[in-house]
PDB file of C-alpha atoms in Angstrom:
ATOM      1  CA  UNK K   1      17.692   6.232 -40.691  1.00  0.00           C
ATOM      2  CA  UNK K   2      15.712   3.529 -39.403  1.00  0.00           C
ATOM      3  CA  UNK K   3      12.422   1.876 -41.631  1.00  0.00           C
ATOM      4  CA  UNK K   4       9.783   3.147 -39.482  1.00  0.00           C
ATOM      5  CA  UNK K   5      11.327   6.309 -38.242  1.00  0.00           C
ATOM      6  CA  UNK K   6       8.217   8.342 -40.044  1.00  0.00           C
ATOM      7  CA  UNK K   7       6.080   5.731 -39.357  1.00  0.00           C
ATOM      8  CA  UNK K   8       6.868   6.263 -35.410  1.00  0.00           C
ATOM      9  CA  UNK K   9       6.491   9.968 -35.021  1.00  0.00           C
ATOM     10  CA  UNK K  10       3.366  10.140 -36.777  1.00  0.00           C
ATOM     11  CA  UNK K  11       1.933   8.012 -33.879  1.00  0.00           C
ATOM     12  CA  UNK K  12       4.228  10.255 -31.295  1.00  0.00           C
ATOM     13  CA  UNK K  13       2.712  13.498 -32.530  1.00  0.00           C
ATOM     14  CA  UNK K  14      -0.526  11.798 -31.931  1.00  0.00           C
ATOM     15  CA  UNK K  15      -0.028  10.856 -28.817  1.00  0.00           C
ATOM     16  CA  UNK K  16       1.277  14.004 -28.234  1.00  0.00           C
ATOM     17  CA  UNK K  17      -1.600  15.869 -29.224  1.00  0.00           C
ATOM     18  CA  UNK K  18      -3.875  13.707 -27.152  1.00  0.00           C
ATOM     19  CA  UNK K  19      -1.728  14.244 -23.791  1.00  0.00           C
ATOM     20  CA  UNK K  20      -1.846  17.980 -24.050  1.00  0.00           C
ATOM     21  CA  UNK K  21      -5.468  17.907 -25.084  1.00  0.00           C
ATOM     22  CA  UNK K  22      -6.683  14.991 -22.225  1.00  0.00           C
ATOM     23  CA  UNK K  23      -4.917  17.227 -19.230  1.00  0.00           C
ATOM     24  CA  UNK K  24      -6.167  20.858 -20.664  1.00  0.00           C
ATOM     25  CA  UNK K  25      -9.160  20.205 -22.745  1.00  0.00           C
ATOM     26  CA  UNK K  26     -10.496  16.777 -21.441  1.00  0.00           C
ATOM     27  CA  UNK K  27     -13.997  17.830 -23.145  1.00  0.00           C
ATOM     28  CA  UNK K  28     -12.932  18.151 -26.490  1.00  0.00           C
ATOM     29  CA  UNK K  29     -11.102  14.946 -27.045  1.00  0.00           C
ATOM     30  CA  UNK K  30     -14.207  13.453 -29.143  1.00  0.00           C
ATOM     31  CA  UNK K  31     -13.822  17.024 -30.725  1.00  0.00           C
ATOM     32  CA  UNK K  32     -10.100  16.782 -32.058  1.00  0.00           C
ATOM     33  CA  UNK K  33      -9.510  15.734 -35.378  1.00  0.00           C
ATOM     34  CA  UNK K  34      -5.920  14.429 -35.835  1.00  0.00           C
ATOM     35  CA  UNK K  35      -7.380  11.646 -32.722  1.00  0.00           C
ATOM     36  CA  UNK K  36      -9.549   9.924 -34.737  1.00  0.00           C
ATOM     37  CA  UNK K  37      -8.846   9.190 -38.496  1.00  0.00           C
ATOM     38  CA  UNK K  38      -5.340  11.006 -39.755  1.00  0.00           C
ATOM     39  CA  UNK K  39      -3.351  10.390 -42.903  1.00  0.00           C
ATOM     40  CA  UNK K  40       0.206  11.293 -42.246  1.00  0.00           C
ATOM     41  CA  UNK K  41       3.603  12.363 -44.620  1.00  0.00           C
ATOM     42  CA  UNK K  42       7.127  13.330 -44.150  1.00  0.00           C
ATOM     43  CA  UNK K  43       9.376  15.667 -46.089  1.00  0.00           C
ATOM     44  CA  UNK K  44      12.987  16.324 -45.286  1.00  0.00           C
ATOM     45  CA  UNK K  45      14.494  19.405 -45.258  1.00  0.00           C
ATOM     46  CA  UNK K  46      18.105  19.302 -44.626  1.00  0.00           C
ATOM     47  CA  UNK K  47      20.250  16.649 -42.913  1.00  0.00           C
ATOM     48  CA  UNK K  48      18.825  17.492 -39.415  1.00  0.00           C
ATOM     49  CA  UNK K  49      15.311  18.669 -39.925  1.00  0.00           C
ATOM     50  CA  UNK K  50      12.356  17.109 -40.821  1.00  0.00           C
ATOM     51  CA  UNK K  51       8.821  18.215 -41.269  1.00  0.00           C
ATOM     52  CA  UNK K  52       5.861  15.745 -40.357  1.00  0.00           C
ATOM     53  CA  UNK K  53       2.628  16.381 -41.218  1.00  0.00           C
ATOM     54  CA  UNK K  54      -0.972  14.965 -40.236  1.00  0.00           C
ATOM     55  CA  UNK K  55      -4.021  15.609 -42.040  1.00  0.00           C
ATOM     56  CA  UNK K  56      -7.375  15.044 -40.401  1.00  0.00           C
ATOM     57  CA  UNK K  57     -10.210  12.090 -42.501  1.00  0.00           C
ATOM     58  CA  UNK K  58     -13.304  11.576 -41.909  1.00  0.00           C
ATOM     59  CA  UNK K  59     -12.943   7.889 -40.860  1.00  0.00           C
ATOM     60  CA  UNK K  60     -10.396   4.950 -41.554  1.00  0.00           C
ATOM     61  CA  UNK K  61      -7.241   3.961 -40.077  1.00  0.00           C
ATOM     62  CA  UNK K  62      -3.991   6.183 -39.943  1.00  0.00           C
ATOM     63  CA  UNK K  63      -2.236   5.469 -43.530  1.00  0.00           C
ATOM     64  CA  UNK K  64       1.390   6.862 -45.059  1.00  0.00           C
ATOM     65  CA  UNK K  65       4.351   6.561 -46.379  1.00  0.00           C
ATOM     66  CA  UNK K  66       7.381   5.130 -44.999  1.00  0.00           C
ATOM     67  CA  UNK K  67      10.377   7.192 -46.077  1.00  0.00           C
ATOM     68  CA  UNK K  68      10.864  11.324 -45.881  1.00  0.00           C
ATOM     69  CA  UNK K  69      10.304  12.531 -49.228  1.00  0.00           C
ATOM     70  CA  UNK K  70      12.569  15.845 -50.288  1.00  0.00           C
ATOM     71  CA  UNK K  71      11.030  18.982 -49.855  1.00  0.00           C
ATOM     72  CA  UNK K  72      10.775  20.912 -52.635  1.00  0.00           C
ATOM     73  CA  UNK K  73       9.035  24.177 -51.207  1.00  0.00           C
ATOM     74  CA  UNK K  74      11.286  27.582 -51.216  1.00  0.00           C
ATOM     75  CA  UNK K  75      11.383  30.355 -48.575  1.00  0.00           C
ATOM     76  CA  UNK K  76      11.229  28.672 -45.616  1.00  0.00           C
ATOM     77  CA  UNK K  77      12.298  30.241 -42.443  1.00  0.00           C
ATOM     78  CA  UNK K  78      16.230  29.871 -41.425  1.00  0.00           C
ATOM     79  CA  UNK K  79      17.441  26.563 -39.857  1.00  0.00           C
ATOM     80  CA  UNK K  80      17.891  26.033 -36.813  1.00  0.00           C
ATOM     81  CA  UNK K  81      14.684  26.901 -36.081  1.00  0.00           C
ATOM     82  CA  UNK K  82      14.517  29.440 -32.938  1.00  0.00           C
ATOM     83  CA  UNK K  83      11.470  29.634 -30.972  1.00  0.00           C
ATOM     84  CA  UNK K  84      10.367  32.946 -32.015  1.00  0.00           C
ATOM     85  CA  UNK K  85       9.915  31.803 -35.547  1.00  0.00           C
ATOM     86  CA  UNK K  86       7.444  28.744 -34.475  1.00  0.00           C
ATOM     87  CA  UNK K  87       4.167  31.212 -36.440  1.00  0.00           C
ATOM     88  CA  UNK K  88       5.786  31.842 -39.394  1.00  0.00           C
ATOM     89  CA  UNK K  89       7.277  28.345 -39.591  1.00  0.00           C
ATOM     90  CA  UNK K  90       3.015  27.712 -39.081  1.00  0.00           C
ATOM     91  CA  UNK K  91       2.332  29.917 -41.594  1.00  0.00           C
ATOM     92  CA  UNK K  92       4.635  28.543 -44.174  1.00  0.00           C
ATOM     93  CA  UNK K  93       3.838  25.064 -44.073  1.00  0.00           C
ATOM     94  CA  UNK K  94      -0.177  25.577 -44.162  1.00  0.00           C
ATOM     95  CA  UNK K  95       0.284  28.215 -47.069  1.00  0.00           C
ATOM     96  CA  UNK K  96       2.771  25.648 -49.160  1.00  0.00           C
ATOM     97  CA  UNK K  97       1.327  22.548 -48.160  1.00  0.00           C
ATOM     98  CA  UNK K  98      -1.964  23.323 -48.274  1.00  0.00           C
ATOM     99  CA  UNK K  99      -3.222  22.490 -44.935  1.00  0.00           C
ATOM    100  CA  UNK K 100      -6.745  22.515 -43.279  1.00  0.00           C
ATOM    101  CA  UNK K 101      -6.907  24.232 -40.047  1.00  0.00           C
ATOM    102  CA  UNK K 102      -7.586  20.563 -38.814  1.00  0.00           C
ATOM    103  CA  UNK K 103      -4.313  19.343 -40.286  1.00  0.00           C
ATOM    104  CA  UNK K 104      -0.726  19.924 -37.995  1.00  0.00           C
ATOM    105  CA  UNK K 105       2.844  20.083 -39.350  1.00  0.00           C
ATOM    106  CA  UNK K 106       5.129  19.977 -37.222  1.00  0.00           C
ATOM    107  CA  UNK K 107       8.838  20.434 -37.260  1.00  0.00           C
ATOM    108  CA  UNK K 108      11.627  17.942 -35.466  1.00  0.00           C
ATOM    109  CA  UNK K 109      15.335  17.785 -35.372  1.00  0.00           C
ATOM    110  CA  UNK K 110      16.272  14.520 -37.161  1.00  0.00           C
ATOM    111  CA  UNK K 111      17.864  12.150 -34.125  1.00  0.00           C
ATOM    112  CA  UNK K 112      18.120   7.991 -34.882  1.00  0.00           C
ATOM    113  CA  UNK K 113      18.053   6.441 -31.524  1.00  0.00           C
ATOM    114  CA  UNK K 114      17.643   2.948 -33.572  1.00  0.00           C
ATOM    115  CA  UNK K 115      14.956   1.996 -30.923  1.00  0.00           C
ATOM    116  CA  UNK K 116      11.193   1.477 -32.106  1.00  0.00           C
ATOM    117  CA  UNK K 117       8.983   4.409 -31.373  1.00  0.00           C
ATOM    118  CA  UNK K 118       9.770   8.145 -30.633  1.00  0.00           C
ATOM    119  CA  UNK K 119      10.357   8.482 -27.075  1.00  0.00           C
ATOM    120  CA  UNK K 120      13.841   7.282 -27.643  1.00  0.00           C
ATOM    121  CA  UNK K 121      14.532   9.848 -30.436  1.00  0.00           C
ATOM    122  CA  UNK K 122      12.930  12.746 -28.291  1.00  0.00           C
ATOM    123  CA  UNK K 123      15.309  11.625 -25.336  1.00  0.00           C
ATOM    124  CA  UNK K 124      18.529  12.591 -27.907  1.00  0.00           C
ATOM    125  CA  UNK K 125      17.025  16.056 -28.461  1.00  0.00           C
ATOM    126  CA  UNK K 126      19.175  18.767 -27.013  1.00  0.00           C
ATOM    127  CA  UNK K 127      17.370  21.327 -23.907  1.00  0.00           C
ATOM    128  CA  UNK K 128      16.857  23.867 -27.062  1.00  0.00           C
ATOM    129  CA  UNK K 129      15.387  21.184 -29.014  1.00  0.00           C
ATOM    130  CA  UNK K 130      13.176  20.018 -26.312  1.00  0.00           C
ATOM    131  CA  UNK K 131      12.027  23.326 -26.172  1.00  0.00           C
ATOM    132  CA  UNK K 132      11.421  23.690 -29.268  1.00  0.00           C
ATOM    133  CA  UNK K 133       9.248  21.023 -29.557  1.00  0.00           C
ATOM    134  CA  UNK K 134       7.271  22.091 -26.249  1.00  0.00           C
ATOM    135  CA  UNK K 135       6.454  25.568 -27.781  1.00  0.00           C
ATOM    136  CA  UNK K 136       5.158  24.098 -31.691  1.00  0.00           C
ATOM    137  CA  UNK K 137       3.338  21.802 -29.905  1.00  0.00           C
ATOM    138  CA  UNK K 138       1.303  24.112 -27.431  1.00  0.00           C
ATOM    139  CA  UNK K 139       0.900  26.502 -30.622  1.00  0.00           C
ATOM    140  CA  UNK K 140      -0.515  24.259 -32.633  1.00  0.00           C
ATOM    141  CA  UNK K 141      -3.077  22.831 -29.963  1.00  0.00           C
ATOM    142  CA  UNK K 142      -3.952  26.270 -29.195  1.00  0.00           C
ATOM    143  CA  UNK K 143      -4.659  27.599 -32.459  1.00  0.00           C
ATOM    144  CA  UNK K 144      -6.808  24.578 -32.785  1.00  0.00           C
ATOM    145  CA  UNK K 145      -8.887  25.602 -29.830  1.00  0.00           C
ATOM    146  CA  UNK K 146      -8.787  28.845 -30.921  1.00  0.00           C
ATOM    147  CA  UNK K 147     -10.643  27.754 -33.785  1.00  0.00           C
ATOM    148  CA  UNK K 148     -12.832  24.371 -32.247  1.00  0.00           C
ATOM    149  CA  UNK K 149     -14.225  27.435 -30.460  1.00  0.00           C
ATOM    150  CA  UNK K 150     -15.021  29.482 -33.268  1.00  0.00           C
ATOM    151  CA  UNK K 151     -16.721  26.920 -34.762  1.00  0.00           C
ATOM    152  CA  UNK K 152     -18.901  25.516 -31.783  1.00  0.00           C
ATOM    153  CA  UNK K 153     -19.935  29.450 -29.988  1.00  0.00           C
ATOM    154  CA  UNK K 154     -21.051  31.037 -33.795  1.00  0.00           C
ATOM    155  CA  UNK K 155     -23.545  34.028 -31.857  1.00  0.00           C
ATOM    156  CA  UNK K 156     -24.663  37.135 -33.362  1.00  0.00           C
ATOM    157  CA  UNK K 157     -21.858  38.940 -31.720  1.00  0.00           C
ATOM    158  CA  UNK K 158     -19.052  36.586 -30.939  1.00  0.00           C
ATOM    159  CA  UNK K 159     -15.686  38.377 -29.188  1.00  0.00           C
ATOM    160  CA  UNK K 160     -13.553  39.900 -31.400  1.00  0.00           C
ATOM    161  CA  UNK K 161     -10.564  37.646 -30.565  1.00  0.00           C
ATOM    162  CA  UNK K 162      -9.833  34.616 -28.383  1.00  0.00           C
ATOM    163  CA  UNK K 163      -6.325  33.762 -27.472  1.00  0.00           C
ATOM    164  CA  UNK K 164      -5.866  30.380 -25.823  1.00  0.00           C
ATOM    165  CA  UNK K 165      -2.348  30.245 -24.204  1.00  0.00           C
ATOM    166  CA  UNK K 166      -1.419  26.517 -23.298  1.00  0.00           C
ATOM    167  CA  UNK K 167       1.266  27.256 -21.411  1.00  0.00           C
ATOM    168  CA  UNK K 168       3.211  27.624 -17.547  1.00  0.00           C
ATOM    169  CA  UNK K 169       6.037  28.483 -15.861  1.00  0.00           C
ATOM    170  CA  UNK K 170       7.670  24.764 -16.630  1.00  0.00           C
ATOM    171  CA  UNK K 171       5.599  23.658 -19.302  1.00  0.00           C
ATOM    172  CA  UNK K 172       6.260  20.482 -20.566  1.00  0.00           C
ATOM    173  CA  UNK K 173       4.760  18.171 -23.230  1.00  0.00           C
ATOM    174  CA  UNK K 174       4.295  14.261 -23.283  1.00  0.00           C
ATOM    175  CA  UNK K 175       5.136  11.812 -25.548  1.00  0.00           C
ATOM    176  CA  UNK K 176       3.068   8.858 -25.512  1.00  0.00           C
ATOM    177  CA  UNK K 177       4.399   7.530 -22.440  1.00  0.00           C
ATOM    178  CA  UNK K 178       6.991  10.028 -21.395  1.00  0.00           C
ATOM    179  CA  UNK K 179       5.659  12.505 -18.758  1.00  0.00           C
ATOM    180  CA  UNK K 180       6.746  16.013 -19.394  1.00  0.00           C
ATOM    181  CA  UNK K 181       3.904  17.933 -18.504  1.00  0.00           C
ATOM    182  CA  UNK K 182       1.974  20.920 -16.287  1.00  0.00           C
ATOM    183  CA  UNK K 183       0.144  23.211 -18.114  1.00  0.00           C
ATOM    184  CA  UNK K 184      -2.299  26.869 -17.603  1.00  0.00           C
ATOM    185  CA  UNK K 185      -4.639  27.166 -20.151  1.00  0.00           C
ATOM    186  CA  UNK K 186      -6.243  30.354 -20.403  1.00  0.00           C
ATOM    187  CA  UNK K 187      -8.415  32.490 -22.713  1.00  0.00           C
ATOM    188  CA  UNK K 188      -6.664  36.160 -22.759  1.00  0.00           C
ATOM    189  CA  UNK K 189      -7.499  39.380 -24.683  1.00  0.00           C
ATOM    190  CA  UNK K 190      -4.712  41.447 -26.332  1.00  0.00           C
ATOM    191  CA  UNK K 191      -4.431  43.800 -23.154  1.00  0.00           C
ATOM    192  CA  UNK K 192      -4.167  40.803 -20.488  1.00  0.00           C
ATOM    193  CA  UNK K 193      -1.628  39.623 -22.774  1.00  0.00           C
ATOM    194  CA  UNK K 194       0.597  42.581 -23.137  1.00  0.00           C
ATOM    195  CA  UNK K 195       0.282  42.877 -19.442  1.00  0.00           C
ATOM    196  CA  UNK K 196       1.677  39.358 -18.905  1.00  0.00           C
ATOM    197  CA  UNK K 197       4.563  40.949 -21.269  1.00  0.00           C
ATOM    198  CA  UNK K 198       4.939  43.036 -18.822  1.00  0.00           C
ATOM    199  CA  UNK K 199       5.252  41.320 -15.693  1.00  0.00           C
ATOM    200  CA  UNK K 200       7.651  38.521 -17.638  1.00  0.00           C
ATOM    201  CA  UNK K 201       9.931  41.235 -18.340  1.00  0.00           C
ATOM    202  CA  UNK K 202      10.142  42.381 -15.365  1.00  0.00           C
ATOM    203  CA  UNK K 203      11.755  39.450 -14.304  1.00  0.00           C
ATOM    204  CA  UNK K 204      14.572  40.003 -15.935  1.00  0.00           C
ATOM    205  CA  UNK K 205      17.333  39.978 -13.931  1.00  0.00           C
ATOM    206  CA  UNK K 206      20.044  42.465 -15.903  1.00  0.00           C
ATOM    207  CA  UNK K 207      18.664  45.885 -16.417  1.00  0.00           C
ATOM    208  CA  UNK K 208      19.873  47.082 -19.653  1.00  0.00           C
ATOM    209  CA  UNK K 209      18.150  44.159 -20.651  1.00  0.00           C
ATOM    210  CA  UNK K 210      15.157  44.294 -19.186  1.00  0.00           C
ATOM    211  CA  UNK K 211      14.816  48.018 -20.019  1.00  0.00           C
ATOM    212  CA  UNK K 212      15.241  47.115 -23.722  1.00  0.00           C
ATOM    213  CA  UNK K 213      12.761  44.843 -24.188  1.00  0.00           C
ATOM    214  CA  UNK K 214      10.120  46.771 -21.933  1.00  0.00           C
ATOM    215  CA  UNK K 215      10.759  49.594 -24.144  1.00  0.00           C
ATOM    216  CA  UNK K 216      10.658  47.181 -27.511  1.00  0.00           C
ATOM    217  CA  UNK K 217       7.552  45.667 -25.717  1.00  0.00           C
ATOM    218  CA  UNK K 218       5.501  49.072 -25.481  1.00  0.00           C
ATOM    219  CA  UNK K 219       6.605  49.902 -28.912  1.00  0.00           C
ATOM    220  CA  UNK K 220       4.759  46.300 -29.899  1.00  0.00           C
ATOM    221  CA  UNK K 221       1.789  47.133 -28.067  1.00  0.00           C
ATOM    222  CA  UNK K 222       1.550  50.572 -29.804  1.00  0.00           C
ATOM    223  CA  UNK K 223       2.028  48.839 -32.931  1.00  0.00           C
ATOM    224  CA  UNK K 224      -0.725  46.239 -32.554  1.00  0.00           C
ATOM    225  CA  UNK K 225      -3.451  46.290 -35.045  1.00  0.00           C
ATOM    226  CA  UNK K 226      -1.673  48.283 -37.640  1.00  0.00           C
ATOM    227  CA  UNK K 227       0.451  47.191 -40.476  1.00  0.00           C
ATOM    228  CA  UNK K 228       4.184  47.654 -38.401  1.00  0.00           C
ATOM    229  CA  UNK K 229       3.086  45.002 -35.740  1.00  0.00           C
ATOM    230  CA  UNK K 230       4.843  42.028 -36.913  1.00  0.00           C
ATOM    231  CA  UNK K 231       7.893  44.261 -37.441  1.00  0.00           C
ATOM    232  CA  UNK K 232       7.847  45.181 -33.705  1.00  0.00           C
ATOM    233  CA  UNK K 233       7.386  41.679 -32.905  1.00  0.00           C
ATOM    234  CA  UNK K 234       9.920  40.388 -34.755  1.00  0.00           C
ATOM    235  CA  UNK K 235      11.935  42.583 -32.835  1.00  0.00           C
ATOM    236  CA  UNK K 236      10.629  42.178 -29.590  1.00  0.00           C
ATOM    237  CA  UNK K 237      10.934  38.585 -30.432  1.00  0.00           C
ATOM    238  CA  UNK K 238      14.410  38.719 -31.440  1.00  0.00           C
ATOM    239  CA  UNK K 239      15.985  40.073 -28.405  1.00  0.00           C
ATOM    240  CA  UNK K 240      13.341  38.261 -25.913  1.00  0.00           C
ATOM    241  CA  UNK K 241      15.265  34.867 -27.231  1.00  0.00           C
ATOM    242  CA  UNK K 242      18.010  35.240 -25.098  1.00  0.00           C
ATOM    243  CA  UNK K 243      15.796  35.341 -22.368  1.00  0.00           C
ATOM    244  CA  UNK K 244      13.423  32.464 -22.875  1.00  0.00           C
ATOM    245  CA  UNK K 245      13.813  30.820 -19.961  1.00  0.00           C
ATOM    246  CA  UNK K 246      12.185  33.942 -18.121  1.00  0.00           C
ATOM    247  CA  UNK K 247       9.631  34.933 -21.110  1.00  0.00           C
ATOM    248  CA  UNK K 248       8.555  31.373 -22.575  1.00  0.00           C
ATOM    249  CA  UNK K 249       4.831  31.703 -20.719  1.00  0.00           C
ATOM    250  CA  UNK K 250       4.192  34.673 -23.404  1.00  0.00           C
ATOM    251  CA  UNK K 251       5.634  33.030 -26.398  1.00  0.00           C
ATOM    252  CA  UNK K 252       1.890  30.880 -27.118  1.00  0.00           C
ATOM    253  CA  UNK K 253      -0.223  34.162 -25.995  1.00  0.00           C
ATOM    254  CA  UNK K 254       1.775  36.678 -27.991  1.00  0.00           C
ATOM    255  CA  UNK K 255       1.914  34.846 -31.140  1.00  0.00           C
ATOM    256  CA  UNK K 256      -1.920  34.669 -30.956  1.00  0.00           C
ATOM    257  CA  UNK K 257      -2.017  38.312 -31.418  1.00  0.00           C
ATOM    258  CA  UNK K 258      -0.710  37.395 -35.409  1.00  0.00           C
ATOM    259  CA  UNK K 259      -3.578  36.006 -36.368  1.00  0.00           C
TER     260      UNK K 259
END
């Protein structure tokens, strides 16, 4: 692995971040932590995956490490990672590692291209990969809004929930200077989300299938609020991976609904 292979995806992620934020939340940019001051470590976790994180300072100039350290943490979902699985991968880095709700980790298949910078490595990811990415990344920055707007609308009777779903039909991400993107960003409630479930599945070209997971999909929406919800969505989630093509738009919106 090359010297500054954590060095340049630390500034990737960053630029990243910024990308997604500039074309969907242009207003907030003087808002978003992880632009402005960042410290940033790696940890690897197996011969193809990596984990690198960013943690938000008050001022300074980005400062880390230069090598993956090993990562000693148990109980982490399986490898490879599957889309589904991008909020509890969330939830186990921030609960073992500590992190602020201005801090992102974010998890990348380990590829060398030998070239500075990490364009080149995100041009050897595989379509899966790719995706993969595309979906932490829009997570993350939406949770982040989620919570930016939390912070900066306190009233004396603020909504019960806000969802932001960063997120379209061919939803793409960029990479410092590699364009991958168009993105919808919208604010939903749990029943404009669930009816966005809806539509998406009925999409879905073979029937058995798309009878299944409208049927897993009610059983979700029956479920939310109580204490079998993330069963239902593991489920729902489970069988709606071999259709993500179709259902990716509700991946972002529906994983809202966990927190």
């Amino acid at each position: 692995m090359r010297q500054h292979f954590l060095v340049d995806w630390a500034f990737g992620i960053r630029g990243a971040i910024e990308g997604l934020v500039r074309q969907n939340f242009p207003q907030d940019l003087r808002q978003w932590p992880l632009l402005h001051a960042f410290d940033f470590e790696g940890f690897q976790l197996d011969e193809n995956y990596a984990v690198i994180v960013l943690k938000d300072k008050l001022s300074g100039v980005p400062a880390g490490g230069d090598e993956l350290r090993r990562f000693n943490h148990q109980g982490a979902p399986a490898l490879p990672p599957r889309v589904e699985d991008i909020q509890l991968w969330q939830f186990f880095f921030r609960t073992k590692l500590e992190l602020r709700n201005e801090d992102g980790a974010f998890l990348i298949p380990i590829h060398d291209s030998g070239k500075s910078g990490a364009p080149a490595d995100f041009d050897l990811f595989s379509v899966a990969e790719q995706f993969f990415w595309n979906q932490q990344l829009q997570f993350v920055v939406a949770n982040y809004k989620a919570h930016l707007h939390a912070m900066n609308n306190q009233a004396p009777t603020p909504p019960s929930q806000v969802t932001y779903n960063v997120s379209g039909s061919n939803a793409r991400v960029n990479i410092n200077s590699a364009d991958f993107s168009q993105n919808i960003v919208q604010a939903q409630s749990s029943a404009e989300v669930f009816a966005l479930i809806g539509e998406a599945v009925s999409k879905i070209a073979d029937r058995d299938a798309r009878e299944a997971l409208a049927s897993s999909a009610k059983q979700m929406q029956e479920a939310h609020g109580t204490k079998t919800f993330l069963e239902k969505y593991q489920r729902f989630m489970s069988s709606a991976s071999d259709h993500a093509t179709v259902l990716a738009p509700i991946f972002a919106p529906l994983a809202g609904l966990l927190t």
